Amino acid sequence: MIIDLEKYILDVDIEATKQAYTKIQPVNEQCACDDCQNYAIAIKTVNLKITEFFDSFGINISRPAEVWGWYDKEKNIYDYGGFYHIVGNIIEQKEKLDIQFMKKLSHMNGNMVIQLTDKFHIWFTNDCALIPDDFPKPYFQMEISTELPWSLNRPCAEDIEDKPKGNYNNKEYDVTLIEKKIRKTIFGKKYTFYFTSEKKHFKMNVYKEAFEFYKIGWETKIIYIAGRLIIY
């Protein structure tokens, strides 16, 4: 089916896409992190216009290939990014999606972003990631940017301070790793650990190697010295 969105002309195999999504797990079954667990509930609160738009492509909105988020404590909302796959082709797009402004850096062309509502935006790309092995070819990717409420009946792991209040310098803590999170930034991926120690909570940016090596439940010691948390 040809779908003309003005900025994009798409050839979508709706039935093949719908069938492919029956083999994809809901996001809260794919991953136990706060981003995914919250998304599974919060996405059900979006405007009917959005769910109907996804349905028109054959996409199950509760089964993204990937989502990630940033928690806003004051507003109690999550700023989400993510993407879904679609069986078909991008036949034409009005302008390039990426605009290069330095030799190794680029930014997205805002003219190619479609606003479904004031808080839900999408765009399309052939640059696909995390394609399931049995997902039908050809395919392309729908990417999203949205705000969704915090919807879980527990505190968000983001609601943790990396600089505890009071005089914590030179004090040692026995901690347990309770959450790991990857954030995508213009300069690459940012890897963060979230620790708990009795009623105190800490977060720490770490190298990729440490992020991949240590698992949830890891117990260690940390110390806060001159404004920095240190694992030892």
PDB file of C-alpha atoms in Angstrom:
ATOM      1  CA  MET A   1       0.000   0.000   0.000  1.00  0.00           C
ATOM      2  CA  ILE A   2       1.304   3.469  -0.906  1.00  0.00           C
ATOM      3  CA  ILE A   3       1.128   5.935   2.009  1.00  0.00           C
ATOM      4  CA  ASP A   4       1.745   9.599   1.144  1.00  0.00           C
ATOM      5  CA  LEU A   5       2.730  11.674   4.191  1.00  0.00           C
ATOM      6  CA  GLU A   6       3.954  14.636   2.086  1.00  0.00           C
ATOM      7  CA  LYS A   7       7.422  14.527   3.628  1.00  0.00           C
ATOM      8  CA  TYR A   8       7.684  10.806   2.860  1.00  0.00           C
ATOM      9  CA  ILE A   9       6.092   8.506   0.303  1.00  0.00           C
ATOM     10  CA  LEU A  10       6.085   4.963   1.654  1.00  0.00           C
ATOM     11  CA  ASP A  11       5.277   1.557   0.224  1.00  0.00           C
ATOM     12  CA  VAL A  12       4.043  -0.492   3.194  1.00  0.00           C
ATOM     13  CA  ASP A  13       3.093  -4.154   3.348  1.00  0.00           C
ATOM     14  CA  ILE A  14       0.570  -3.770   6.160  1.00  0.00           C
ATOM     15  CA  GLU A  15      -0.361  -7.426   6.540  1.00  0.00           C
ATOM     16  CA  ALA A  16       3.255  -8.622   6.550  1.00  0.00           C
ATOM     17  CA  THR A  17       4.117  -5.984   9.150  1.00  0.00           C
ATOM     18  CA  LYS A  18       1.149  -6.981  11.312  1.00  0.00           C
ATOM     19  CA  GLN A  19       2.136 -10.635  11.097  1.00  0.00           C
ATOM     20  CA  ALA A  20       5.776  -9.854  11.960  1.00  0.00           C
ATOM     21  CA  TYR A  21       4.686  -8.067  15.151  1.00  0.00           C
ATOM     22  CA  THR A  22       2.900 -11.186  16.407  1.00  0.00           C
ATOM     23  CA  LYS A  23       6.376 -12.715  16.826  1.00  0.00           C
ATOM     24  CA  ILE A  24       7.796  -9.749  18.775  1.00  0.00           C
ATOM     25  CA  GLN A  25       7.480  -9.675  22.566  1.00  0.00           C
ATOM     26  CA  PRO A  26       5.872  -6.700  24.347  1.00  0.00           C
ATOM     27  CA  VAL A  27       8.569  -4.280  25.466  1.00  0.00           C
ATOM     28  CA  ASN A  28       8.122  -5.069  29.189  1.00  0.00           C
ATOM     29  CA  GLU A  29       8.849  -8.740  28.444  1.00  0.00           C
ATOM     30  CA  GLN A  30      11.942  -7.909  26.402  1.00  0.00           C
ATOM     31  CA  CYS A  31      13.665  -5.918  29.150  1.00  0.00           C
ATOM     32  CA  ALA A  32      13.299  -5.298  32.901  1.00  0.00           C
ATOM     33  CA  CYS A  33      14.708  -1.732  32.957  1.00  0.00           C
ATOM     34  CA  ASP A  34      12.541   1.203  34.057  1.00  0.00           C
ATOM     35  CA  ASP A  35      12.466   2.636  30.523  1.00  0.00           C
ATOM     36  CA  CYS A  36      10.813  -0.455  29.052  1.00  0.00           C
ATOM     37  CA  GLN A  37       8.614  -1.351  32.009  1.00  0.00           C
ATOM     38  CA  ASN A  38       7.162   2.155  32.160  1.00  0.00           C
ATOM     39  CA  TYR A  39       6.765   2.441  28.379  1.00  0.00           C
ATOM     40  CA  ALA A  40       4.589  -0.685  28.266  1.00  0.00           C
ATOM     41  CA  ILE A  41       2.035   0.947  30.574  1.00  0.00           C
ATOM     42  CA  ALA A  42       2.378   4.610  29.612  1.00  0.00           C
ATOM     43  CA  ILE A  43       2.056   4.039  25.842  1.00  0.00           C
ATOM     44  CA  LYS A  44      -1.524   2.894  26.473  1.00  0.00           C
ATOM     45  CA  THR A  45      -2.396   6.445  27.559  1.00  0.00           C
ATOM     46  CA  VAL A  46      -1.556   8.136  24.244  1.00  0.00           C
ATOM     47  CA  ASN A  47      -4.065   9.917  22.040  1.00  0.00           C
ATOM     48  CA  LEU A  48      -6.279   7.648  19.915  1.00  0.00           C
ATOM     49  CA  LYS A  49      -4.934   9.441  16.825  1.00  0.00           C
ATOM     50  CA  ILE A  50      -1.489   7.967  17.557  1.00  0.00           C
ATOM     51  CA  THR A  51      -2.650   4.381  18.048  1.00  0.00           C
ATOM     52  CA  GLU A  52      -4.729   4.592  14.860  1.00  0.00           C
ATOM     53  CA  PHE A  53      -1.681   5.890  12.962  1.00  0.00           C
ATOM     54  CA  PHE A  54       0.413   2.934  14.143  1.00  0.00           C
ATOM     55  CA  ASP A  55      -2.397   0.520  13.345  1.00  0.00           C
ATOM     56  CA  SER A  56      -2.553   1.896   9.790  1.00  0.00           C
ATOM     57  CA  PHE A  57       1.011   0.568   9.275  1.00  0.00           C
ATOM     58  CA  GLY A  58       0.328  -2.778  10.933  1.00  0.00           C
ATOM     59  CA  ILE A  59       2.525  -1.828  13.919  1.00  0.00           C
ATOM     60  CA  ASN A  60       1.753  -3.054  17.443  1.00  0.00           C
ATOM     61  CA  ILE A  61       2.591   0.080  19.436  1.00  0.00           C
ATOM     62  CA  SER A  62       3.405  -1.920  22.592  1.00  0.00           C
ATOM     63  CA  ARG A  63       6.188  -3.841  20.822  1.00  0.00           C
ATOM     64  CA  PRO A  64       8.966  -1.433  19.796  1.00  0.00           C
ATOM     65  CA  ALA A  65      12.356  -2.722  18.707  1.00  0.00           C
ATOM     66  CA  GLU A  66      13.965  -0.359  21.206  1.00  0.00           C
ATOM     67  CA  VAL A  67      13.079   2.493  23.576  1.00  0.00           C
ATOM     68  CA  TRP A  68      15.164   4.652  25.892  1.00  0.00           C
ATOM     69  CA  GLY A  69      14.243   7.537  28.130  1.00  0.00           C
ATOM     70  CA  TRP A  70      15.208  10.401  30.411  1.00  0.00           C
ATOM     71  CA  TYR A  71      13.164  10.978  33.560  1.00  0.00           C
ATOM     72  CA  ASP A  72      12.058  14.501  34.525  1.00  0.00           C
ATOM     73  CA  LYS A  73      11.504  14.394  38.279  1.00  0.00           C
ATOM     74  CA  GLU A  74       9.785  17.788  38.504  1.00  0.00           C
ATOM     75  CA  LYS A  75       7.207  16.956  35.817  1.00  0.00           C
ATOM     76  CA  ASN A  76       7.116  13.223  36.640  1.00  0.00           C
ATOM     77  CA  ILE A  77       7.401  12.372  32.941  1.00  0.00           C
ATOM     78  CA  TYR A  78       9.726  10.369  30.711  1.00  0.00           C
ATOM     79  CA  ASP A  79      11.180  11.842  27.517  1.00  0.00           C
ATOM     80  CA  TYR A  80      11.291   8.814  25.250  1.00  0.00           C
ATOM     81  CA  GLY A  81      13.107   7.941  22.074  1.00  0.00           C
ATOM     82  CA  GLY A  82      12.763   4.662  20.229  1.00  0.00           C
ATOM     83  CA  PHE A  83      11.996   2.913  16.965  1.00  0.00           C
ATOM     84  CA  TYR A  84       9.793   0.361  15.208  1.00  0.00           C
ATOM     85  CA  HIS A  85      10.349  -1.643  12.022  1.00  0.00           C
ATOM     86  CA  ILE A  86       8.027  -1.718   9.008  1.00  0.00           C
ATOM     87  CA  VAL A  87       7.910  -4.122   6.055  1.00  0.00           C
ATOM     88  CA  GLY A  88       8.256  -2.104   2.845  1.00  0.00           C
ATOM     89  CA  ASN A  89      10.255   0.744   1.325  1.00  0.00           C
ATOM     90  CA  ILE A  90      10.746   4.466   1.570  1.00  0.00           C
ATOM     91  CA  ILE A  91       9.996   5.427  -2.041  1.00  0.00           C
ATOM     92  CA  GLU A  92      10.700   9.116  -1.675  1.00  0.00           C
ATOM     93  CA  GLN A  93      11.540  11.678   0.977  1.00  0.00           C
ATOM     94  CA  LYS A  94      11.369  15.430   0.557  1.00  0.00           C
ATOM     95  CA  GLU A  95      14.759  16.247   2.096  1.00  0.00           C
ATOM     96  CA  LYS A  96      17.732  14.438   3.642  1.00  0.00           C
ATOM     97  CA  LEU A  97      17.135  13.287   7.196  1.00  0.00           C
ATOM     98  CA  ASP A  98      20.615  14.135   8.486  1.00  0.00           C
ATOM     99  CA  ILE A  99      22.478  17.399   8.011  1.00  0.00           C
ATOM    100  CA  GLN A 100      26.253  17.275   8.461  1.00  0.00           C
ATOM    101  CA  PHE A 101      27.741  20.278  10.270  1.00  0.00           C
ATOM    102  CA  MET A 102      31.186  18.913  11.147  1.00  0.00           C
ATOM    103  CA  LYS A 103      33.268  16.161   9.569  1.00  0.00           C
ATOM    104  CA  LYS A 104      32.222  13.613  12.187  1.00  0.00           C
ATOM    105  CA  LEU A 105      28.992  15.127  13.512  1.00  0.00           C
ATOM    106  CA  SER A 106      25.526  15.688  12.106  1.00  0.00           C
ATOM    107  CA  HIS A 107      22.100  16.624  13.338  1.00  0.00           C
ATOM    108  CA  MET A 108      18.631  15.615  12.302  1.00  0.00           C
ATOM    109  CA  ASN A 109      16.732  17.736   9.800  1.00  0.00           C
ATOM    110  CA  GLY A 110      13.717  19.041  11.710  1.00  0.00           C
ATOM    111  CA  ASN A 111      11.838  19.555   8.426  1.00  0.00           C
ATOM    112  CA  MET A 112      11.553  15.771   8.125  1.00  0.00           C
ATOM    113  CA  VAL A 113       9.928  15.277  11.535  1.00  0.00           C
ATOM    114  CA  ILE A 114       6.166  14.634  11.515  1.00  0.00           C
ATOM    115  CA  GLN A 115       4.160  15.903  14.493  1.00  0.00           C
ATOM    116  CA  LEU A 116       1.314  13.531  15.301  1.00  0.00           C
ATOM    117  CA  THR A 117       0.449  15.500  18.449  1.00  0.00           C
ATOM    118  CA  ASP A 118       2.253  18.243  20.362  1.00  0.00           C
ATOM    119  CA  LYS A 119       4.084  15.533  22.369  1.00  0.00           C
ATOM    120  CA  PHE A 120       4.511  12.750  19.834  1.00  0.00           C
ATOM    121  CA  HIS A 121       6.838  13.070  16.826  1.00  0.00           C
ATOM    122  CA  ILE A 122       8.016  10.535  14.250  1.00  0.00           C
ATOM    123  CA  TRP A 123      10.333  10.227  11.243  1.00  0.00           C
ATOM    124  CA  PHE A 124      11.494   7.440   8.926  1.00  0.00           C
ATOM    125  CA  THR A 125      14.887   6.058   7.933  1.00  0.00           C
ATOM    126  CA  ASN A 126      16.515   3.210   6.026  1.00  0.00           C
ATOM    127  CA  ASP A 127      19.259   3.116   8.663  1.00  0.00           C
ATOM    128  CA  CYS A 128      17.834   0.218  10.689  1.00  0.00           C
ATOM    129  CA  ALA A 129      19.029  -1.418  13.905  1.00  0.00           C
ATOM    130  CA  LEU A 130      18.128  -4.492  15.969  1.00  0.00           C
ATOM    131  CA  ILE A 131      16.258  -6.202  13.135  1.00  0.00           C
ATOM    132  CA  PRO A 132      14.870  -9.618  14.238  1.00  0.00           C
ATOM    133  CA  ASP A 133      16.357 -12.480  12.247  1.00  0.00           C
ATOM    134  CA  ASP A 134      12.993 -13.500  10.804  1.00  0.00           C
ATOM    135  CA  PHE A 135      11.670  -9.991  10.072  1.00  0.00           C
ATOM    136  CA  PRO A 136      10.541  -9.861   6.386  1.00  0.00           C
ATOM    137  CA  LYS A 137      12.546  -7.951   3.790  1.00  0.00           C
ATOM    138  CA  PRO A 138      12.591  -5.230   2.599  1.00  0.00           C
ATOM    139  CA  TYR A 139      12.141  -3.065   5.701  1.00  0.00           C
ATOM    140  CA  PHE A 140      12.652   0.438   7.037  1.00  0.00           C
ATOM    141  CA  GLN A 141      12.411   2.094  10.439  1.00  0.00           C
ATOM    142  CA  MET A 142       9.994   4.504  12.121  1.00  0.00           C
ATOM    143  CA  GLU A 143      11.652   6.500  14.904  1.00  0.00           C
ATOM    144  CA  ILE A 144       9.792   8.298  17.678  1.00  0.00           C
ATOM    145  CA  SER A 145      10.205  11.086  20.203  1.00  0.00           C
ATOM    146  CA  THR A 146       7.558  11.553  22.879  1.00  0.00           C
ATOM    147  CA  GLU A 147       6.723  12.456  26.462  1.00  0.00           C
ATOM    148  CA  LEU A 148       4.924   9.864  28.581  1.00  0.00           C
ATOM    149  CA  PRO A 149       3.953   9.892  32.270  1.00  0.00           C
ATOM    150  CA  TRP A 150       5.706   7.838  34.937  1.00  0.00           C
ATOM    151  CA  SER A 151       3.156   5.029  35.340  1.00  0.00           C
ATOM    152  CA  LEU A 152       4.753   2.359  37.557  1.00  0.00           C
ATOM    153  CA  ASN A 153       3.720   1.959  41.197  1.00  0.00           C
ATOM    154  CA  ARG A 154       7.246   2.498  42.469  1.00  0.00           C
ATOM    155  CA  PRO A 155       9.916   5.215  42.363  1.00  0.00           C
ATOM    156  CA  CYS A 156      11.871   5.690  39.163  1.00  0.00           C
ATOM    157  CA  ALA A 157      15.523   4.618  39.228  1.00  0.00           C
ATOM    158  CA  GLU A 158      16.348   8.016  37.696  1.00  0.00           C
ATOM    159  CA  ASP A 159      15.089   9.632  40.907  1.00  0.00           C
ATOM    160  CA  ILE A 160      18.510   9.062  42.434  1.00  0.00           C
ATOM    161  CA  GLU A 161      21.172  11.632  43.248  1.00  0.00           C
ATOM    162  CA  ASP A 162      24.760  11.200  42.115  1.00  0.00           C
ATOM    163  CA  LYS A 163      25.820  13.702  44.793  1.00  0.00           C
ATOM    164  CA  PRO A 164      24.161  12.765  48.093  1.00  0.00           C
ATOM    165  CA  LYS A 165      23.031  15.590  50.355  1.00  0.00           C
ATOM    166  CA  GLY A 166      25.153  16.274  53.401  1.00  0.00           C
ATOM    167  CA  ASN A 167      28.800  15.526  54.132  1.00  0.00           C
ATOM    168  CA  TYR A 168      29.522  12.206  52.422  1.00  0.00           C
ATOM    169  CA  ASN A 169      33.169  12.818  51.602  1.00  0.00           C
ATOM    170  CA  ASN A 170      35.585  10.020  52.463  1.00  0.00           C
ATOM    171  CA  LYS A 171      32.763   7.736  53.607  1.00  0.00           C
ATOM    172  CA  GLU A 172      32.582   4.152  52.441  1.00  0.00           C
ATOM    173  CA  TYR A 173      29.361   2.383  51.417  1.00  0.00           C
ATOM    174  CA  ASP A 174      28.464  -1.221  50.740  1.00  0.00           C
ATOM    175  CA  VAL A 175      26.241  -1.022  47.661  1.00  0.00           C
ATOM    176  CA  THR A 176      24.262  -3.229  45.291  1.00  0.00           C
ATOM    177  CA  LEU A 177      23.861  -2.567  41.566  1.00  0.00           C
ATOM    178  CA  ILE A 178      20.087  -2.265  40.965  1.00  0.00           C
ATOM    179  CA  GLU A 179      19.879  -0.729  37.475  1.00  0.00           C
ATOM    180  CA  LYS A 180      22.003  -0.273  34.339  1.00  0.00           C
ATOM    181  CA  LYS A 181      21.121   2.182  31.598  1.00  0.00           C
ATOM    182  CA  ILE A 182      22.485   3.242  28.222  1.00  0.00           C
ATOM    183  CA  ARG A 183      21.731   6.744  26.927  1.00  0.00           C
ATOM    184  CA  LYS A 184      22.306   7.856  23.365  1.00  0.00           C
ATOM    185  CA  THR A 185      23.858  11.310  22.990  1.00  0.00           C
ATOM    186  CA  ILE A 186      25.266  13.271  20.071  1.00  0.00           C
ATOM    187  CA  PHE A 187      28.758  12.270  21.252  1.00  0.00           C
ATOM    188  CA  GLY A 188      27.946   8.568  21.540  1.00  0.00           C
ATOM    189  CA  LYS A 189      26.547   6.260  24.199  1.00  0.00           C
ATOM    190  CA  LYS A 190      26.595   7.063  27.918  1.00  0.00           C
ATOM    191  CA  TYR A 191      26.694   4.127  30.363  1.00  0.00           C
ATOM    192  CA  THR A 192      25.267   4.550  33.881  1.00  0.00           C
ATOM    193  CA  PHE A 193      25.096   2.347  36.989  1.00  0.00           C
ATOM    194  CA  TYR A 194      22.508   2.852  39.736  1.00  0.00           C
ATOM    195  CA  PHE A 195      23.445   1.628  43.224  1.00  0.00           C
ATOM    196  CA  THR A 196      21.542   1.350  46.494  1.00  0.00           C
ATOM    197  CA  SER A 197      22.936   1.246  50.033  1.00  0.00           C
ATOM    198  CA  GLU A 198      20.317   0.997  52.776  1.00  0.00           C
ATOM    199  CA  LYS A 199      18.295   4.231  52.324  1.00  0.00           C
ATOM    200  CA  LYS A 200      20.956   5.994  50.237  1.00  0.00           C
ATOM    201  CA  HIS A 201      21.097   5.827  46.453  1.00  0.00           C
ATOM    202  CA  PHE A 202      23.860   6.667  43.990  1.00  0.00           C
ATOM    203  CA  LYS A 203      24.371   6.782  40.238  1.00  0.00           C
ATOM    204  CA  MET A 204      27.690   6.611  38.411  1.00  0.00           C
ATOM    205  CA  ASN A 205      28.808   6.911  34.796  1.00  0.00           C
ATOM    206  CA  VAL A 206      31.082   4.029  33.808  1.00  0.00           C
ATOM    207  CA  TYR A 207      33.084   2.773  30.848  1.00  0.00           C
ATOM    208  CA  LYS A 208      31.475   0.393  28.356  1.00  0.00           C
ATOM    209  CA  GLU A 209      33.708  -2.471  29.467  1.00  0.00           C
ATOM    210  CA  ALA A 210      32.519  -2.210  33.091  1.00  0.00           C
ATOM    211  CA  PHE A 211      28.909  -1.790  31.973  1.00  0.00           C
ATOM    212  CA  GLU A 212      29.029  -5.032  29.994  1.00  0.00           C
ATOM    213  CA  PHE A 213      30.955  -6.988  32.624  1.00  0.00           C
ATOM    214  CA  TYR A 214      28.980  -6.301  35.828  1.00  0.00           C
ATOM    215  CA  LYS A 215      25.449  -7.645  36.234  1.00  0.00           C
ATOM    216  CA  ILE A 216      22.403  -6.479  38.203  1.00  0.00           C
ATOM    217  CA  GLY A 217      22.813  -7.605  41.810  1.00  0.00           C
ATOM    218  CA  TRP A 218      26.589  -7.015  41.887  1.00  0.00           C
ATOM    219  CA  GLU A 219      27.712  -6.062  45.416  1.00  0.00           C
ATOM    220  CA  THR A 220      30.736  -3.822  45.903  1.00  0.00           C
ATOM    221  CA  LYS A 221      32.077  -0.859  47.872  1.00  0.00           C
ATOM    222  CA  ILE A 222      32.148   2.784  46.807  1.00  0.00           C
ATOM    223  CA  ILE A 223      33.564   5.913  48.369  1.00  0.00           C
ATOM    224  CA  TYR A 224      32.673   9.571  47.755  1.00  0.00           C
ATOM    225  CA  ILE A 225      35.813  11.740  47.486  1.00  0.00           C
ATOM    226  CA  ALA A 226      36.043  15.369  46.344  1.00  0.00           C
ATOM    227  CA  GLY A 227      32.819  15.292  44.375  1.00  0.00           C
ATOM    228  CA  ARG A 228      33.365  11.894  42.774  1.00  0.00           C
ATOM    229  CA  LEU A 229      32.078   8.406  43.442  1.00  0.00           C
ATOM    230  CA  ILE A 230      34.792   5.771  43.173  1.00  0.00           C
ATOM    231  CA  ILE A 231      34.409   1.978  43.011  1.00  0.00           C
ATOM    232  CA  TYR A 232      37.078  -0.077  44.761  1.00  0.00           C
TER     233      TYR A 232
END
